[in-house]
mmCIF file of C-alpha atoms in Angstrom:
data_model
loop_
_atom_site.group_PDB
_atom_site.id
_atom_site.type_symbol
_atom_site.label_atom_id
_atom_site.label_comp_id
_atom_site.label_asym_id
_atom_site.label_seq_id
_atom_site.Cartn_x
_atom_site.Cartn_y
_atom_site.Cartn_z
ATOM 1 C CA UNK A 4 -49.504 -115.484 44.805
ATOM 2 C CA UNK A 5 -52.364 -116.135 46.367
ATOM 3 C CA UNK A 6 -52.685 -114.658 50.328
ATOM 4 C CA UNK A 7 -51.841 -117.641 53.022
ATOM 5 C CA UNK A 8 -54.794 -118.110 55.153
ATOM 6 C CA UNK A 9 -52.480 -116.918 58.283
ATOM 7 C CA UNK A 10 -52.846 -113.317 55.780
ATOM 8 C CA UNK A 11 -56.320 -113.703 55.095
ATOM 9 C CA UNK A 12 -56.936 -113.783 58.882
ATOM 10 C CA UNK A 13 -54.996 -110.745 59.697
ATOM 11 C CA UNK A 14 -56.226 -108.886 56.866
ATOM 12 C CA UNK A 15 -60.233 -109.720 58.186
ATOM 13 C CA UNK A 16 -59.277 -109.060 61.616
ATOM 14 C CA UNK A 17 -58.101 -105.462 60.122
ATOM 15 C CA UNK A 18 -61.309 -104.744 58.464
ATOM 16 C CA UNK A 19 -63.278 -106.094 61.074
ATOM 17 C CA UNK A 20 -61.931 -103.247 63.630
ATOM 18 C CA UNK A 21 -62.516 -100.975 61.640
ATOM 19 C CA UNK A 22 -66.101 -101.435 61.379
ATOM 20 C CA UNK A 23 -66.757 -100.285 64.740
ATOM 21 C CA UNK A 24 -68.633 -97.352 64.550
ATOM 22 C CA UNK A 25 -70.772 -95.246 67.506
ATOM 23 C CA UNK A 26 -73.687 -95.617 64.593
ATOM 24 C CA UNK A 27 -73.455 -99.346 64.628
ATOM 25 C CA UNK A 28 -73.879 -99.451 68.082
ATOM 26 C CA UNK A 29 -70.178 -99.205 69.434
ATOM 27 C CA UNK A 30 -68.718 -96.789 71.497
ATOM 28 C CA UNK A 31 -65.930 -95.493 68.961
ATOM 29 C CA UNK A 32 -65.839 -94.237 65.318
ATOM 30 C CA UNK A 33 -62.529 -96.227 64.285
ATOM 31 C CA UNK A 34 -60.954 -95.286 60.888
ATOM 32 C CA UNK A 35 -58.164 -97.191 59.065
ATOM 33 C CA UNK A 36 -54.952 -94.685 60.758
ATOM 34 C CA UNK A 37 -56.037 -96.116 64.103
ATOM 35 C CA UNK A 38 -55.425 -99.452 63.043
ATOM 36 C CA UNK A 39 -52.088 -100.635 62.031
ATOM 37 C CA UNK A 40 -50.329 -103.666 61.579
ATOM 38 C CA UNK A 41 -46.926 -104.007 63.641
ATOM 39 C CA UNK A 42 -46.351 -105.075 67.195
ATOM 40 C CA UNK A 43 -45.285 -101.794 68.675
ATOM 41 C CA UNK A 44 -45.243 -98.730 67.113
ATOM 42 C CA UNK A 45 -43.162 -97.243 64.701
ATOM 43 C CA UNK A 46 -43.350 -94.474 65.619
ATOM 44 C CA UNK A 47 -45.550 -92.029 67.667
ATOM 45 C CA UNK A 48 -49.004 -92.828 67.459
ATOM 46 C CA UNK A 49 -50.443 -89.182 66.674
ATOM 47 C CA UNK A 50 -53.606 -88.085 68.141
ATOM 48 C CA UNK A 51 -55.734 -88.107 65.705
ATOM 49 C CA UNK A 52 -55.251 -91.643 65.641
ATOM 50 C CA UNK A 53 -56.073 -92.903 69.005
ATOM 51 C CA UNK A 54 -58.469 -94.687 70.334
ATOM 52 C CA UNK A 55 -55.930 -97.432 68.610
ATOM 53 C CA UNK A 56 -55.057 -101.184 67.419
ATOM 54 C CA UNK A 57 -51.672 -102.497 67.068
ATOM 55 C CA UNK A 58 -52.024 -105.764 65.080
ATOM 56 C CA UNK A 59 -49.370 -109.125 64.871
ATOM 57 C CA UNK A 60 -49.655 -113.028 64.455
ATOM 58 C CA UNK A 61 -48.120 -115.129 66.315
ATOM 59 C CA UNK A 62 -48.210 -119.024 65.293
ATOM 60 C CA UNK A 63 -48.083 -122.283 67.477
ATOM 61 C CA UNK A 64 -47.317 -125.424 66.350
ATOM 62 C CA UNK A 65 -49.561 -127.557 64.107
ATOM 63 C CA UNK A 66 -50.890 -131.153 65.436
ATOM 64 C CA UNK A 67 -51.732 -133.431 63.448
ATOM 65 C CA UNK A 68 -54.964 -135.379 62.633
ATOM 66 C CA UNK A 69 -55.055 -137.865 60.315
ATOM 67 C CA UNK A 70 -54.384 -136.519 57.193
ATOM 68 C CA UNK A 71 -54.722 -132.917 58.143
ATOM 69 C CA UNK A 72 -52.797 -130.579 60.057
ATOM 70 C CA UNK A 73 -54.470 -128.402 62.913
ATOM 71 C CA UNK A 74 -53.154 -125.122 63.186
ATOM 72 C CA UNK A 75 -53.231 -122.745 65.874
ATOM 73 C CA UNK A 76 -52.884 -119.062 65.159
ATOM 74 C CA UNK A 77 -53.078 -116.453 68.112
ATOM 75 C CA UNK A 78 -54.023 -112.633 66.998
ATOM 76 C CA UNK A 79 -52.460 -110.452 69.079
ATOM 77 C CA UNK A 80 -54.770 -107.101 69.498
ATOM 78 C CA UNK A 81 -53.354 -104.032 71.261
ATOM 79 C CA UNK A 82 -55.777 -101.721 72.517
ATOM 80 C CA UNK A 83 -54.262 -97.717 73.615
ATOM 81 C CA UNK A 84 -56.760 -95.157 74.649
ATOM 82 C CA UNK A 85 -55.379 -91.103 75.665
ATOM 83 C CA UNK A 86 -55.957 -89.992 79.168
ATOM 84 C CA UNK A 87 -55.355 -87.666 81.336
ATOM 85 C CA UNK A 88 -51.864 -87.841 83.716
ATOM 86 C CA UNK A 89 -54.185 -87.732 86.996
ATOM 87 C CA UNK A 90 -57.372 -89.126 84.335
ATOM 88 C CA UNK A 91 -59.898 -91.532 86.901
ATOM 89 C CA UNK A 92 -61.586 -92.261 83.884
ATOM 90 C CA UNK A 93 -58.551 -94.141 81.987
ATOM 91 C CA UNK A 94 -60.010 -97.543 83.133
ATOM 92 C CA UNK A 95 -63.398 -96.494 82.029
ATOM 93 C CA UNK A 96 -61.981 -95.671 78.991
ATOM 94 C CA UNK A 97 -59.985 -98.699 78.121
ATOM 95 C CA UNK A 98 -62.764 -100.889 79.543
ATOM 96 C CA UNK A 99 -65.246 -99.092 76.887
ATOM 97 C CA UNK A 100 -62.280 -100.462 73.956
ATOM 98 C CA UNK A 101 -62.042 -103.785 75.480
ATOM 99 C CA UNK A 102 -65.730 -103.765 74.952
ATOM 100 C CA UNK A 103 -65.757 -102.935 71.006
ATOM 101 C CA UNK A 104 -63.421 -105.016 70.540
ATOM 102 C CA UNK A 105 -64.619 -108.135 71.912
ATOM 103 C CA UNK A 106 -68.398 -107.485 70.421
ATOM 104 C CA UNK A 107 -66.864 -106.738 66.673
ATOM 105 C CA UNK A 108 -64.478 -109.524 66.834
ATOM 106 C CA UNK A 109 -67.532 -111.996 67.528
ATOM 107 C CA UNK A 110 -69.668 -110.896 64.171
ATOM 108 C CA UNK A 111 -68.019 -113.661 62.771
ATOM 109 C CA UNK A 112 -65.682 -115.865 64.462
ATOM 110 C CA UNK A 113 -65.194 -117.524 61.002
ATOM 111 C CA UNK A 114 -62.841 -114.895 59.952
ATOM 112 C CA UNK A 115 -64.270 -115.087 56.638
ATOM 113 C CA UNK A 116 -63.352 -118.075 55.735
ATOM 114 C CA UNK A 117 -64.881 -122.260 55.625
ATOM 115 C CA UNK A 118 -62.328 -124.089 58.005
ATOM 116 C CA UNK A 119 -61.657 -121.379 60.802
ATOM 117 C CA UNK A 120 -63.055 -120.974 64.134
ATOM 118 C CA UNK A 121 -61.527 -118.145 66.733
ATOM 119 C CA UNK A 122 -62.681 -117.219 70.022
ATOM 120 C CA UNK A 123 -61.315 -114.108 72.901
ATOM 121 C CA UNK A 124 -58.794 -116.152 74.933
ATOM 122 C CA UNK A 125 -56.523 -114.040 77.061
ATOM 123 C CA UNK A 126 -56.711 -110.272 77.521
ATOM 124 C CA UNK A 127 -54.157 -108.843 79.612
ATOM 125 C CA UNK A 128 -53.993 -105.452 81.404
ATOM 126 C CA UNK A 129 -49.874 -103.861 81.377
ATOM 127 C CA UNK A 130 -48.693 -102.832 84.891
ATOM 128 C CA UNK A 131 -46.567 -100.171 82.773
ATOM 129 C CA UNK A 132 -48.519 -97.815 80.615
ATOM 130 C CA UNK A 133 -47.417 -95.539 77.715
ATOM 131 C CA UNK A 134 -47.155 -92.668 78.586
ATOM 132 C CA UNK A 135 -50.745 -90.661 79.175
ATOM 133 C CA UNK A 136 -52.201 -94.010 77.369
ATOM 134 C CA UNK A 137 -53.969 -96.948 79.266
ATOM 135 C CA UNK A 138 -54.042 -99.768 77.156
ATOM 136 C CA UNK A 139 -54.620 -103.710 76.913
ATOM 137 C CA UNK A 140 -53.164 -107.101 74.530
ATOM 138 C CA UNK A 141 -56.334 -109.942 73.677
ATOM 139 C CA UNK A 142 -54.933 -112.808 72.151
ATOM 140 C CA UNK A 143 -57.832 -113.936 69.159
ATOM 141 C CA UNK A 144 -57.250 -117.651 69.263
ATOM 142 C CA UNK A 145 -57.778 -119.160 65.566
ATOM 143 C CA UNK A 146 -58.049 -122.739 64.693
ATOM 144 C CA UNK A 147 -58.307 -123.662 61.344
ATOM 145 C CA UNK A 148 -56.921 -127.311 59.806
ATOM 146 C CA UNK A 149 -54.765 -127.769 56.855
ATOM 147 C CA UNK A 150 -54.999 -131.133 54.656
ATOM 148 C CA UNK A 151 -51.228 -132.349 54.276
ATOM 149 C CA UNK A 152 -52.123 -134.071 51.123
ATOM 150 C CA UNK A 153 -52.591 -130.371 49.432
ATOM 151 C CA UNK A 154 -49.198 -129.885 50.942
#
């Protein structure tokens, strides 16, 4: 069975984040073990897998426009970077990771698909930090059309 468009979008975001490299002009080198598809870590993230991105999808209700359903699909991306207990550089570290994330996601806003457009949505910084980490949550808003005639 072919992957759904949602799955293709999530897979694209995952592989896109894995292209972040210092050689490519970013602040970090991200490997496959530093990107996982889960809302919350199911295990402690090892220090050699930091910084880290968590990815998950949230579907909004589609709207109808003629014979098309316009789907709004949000991909939530949580960026996590380590910092020391009294590290004044935590803000700088998380801002650099956020900068990398935003930059790489806008290289291809179509997410590799003809009928998808994505843009950066809200960005939140939690008041409570996970122990010894700084983090953000970014919403990537994706819009795509699906024909009801083919459904």
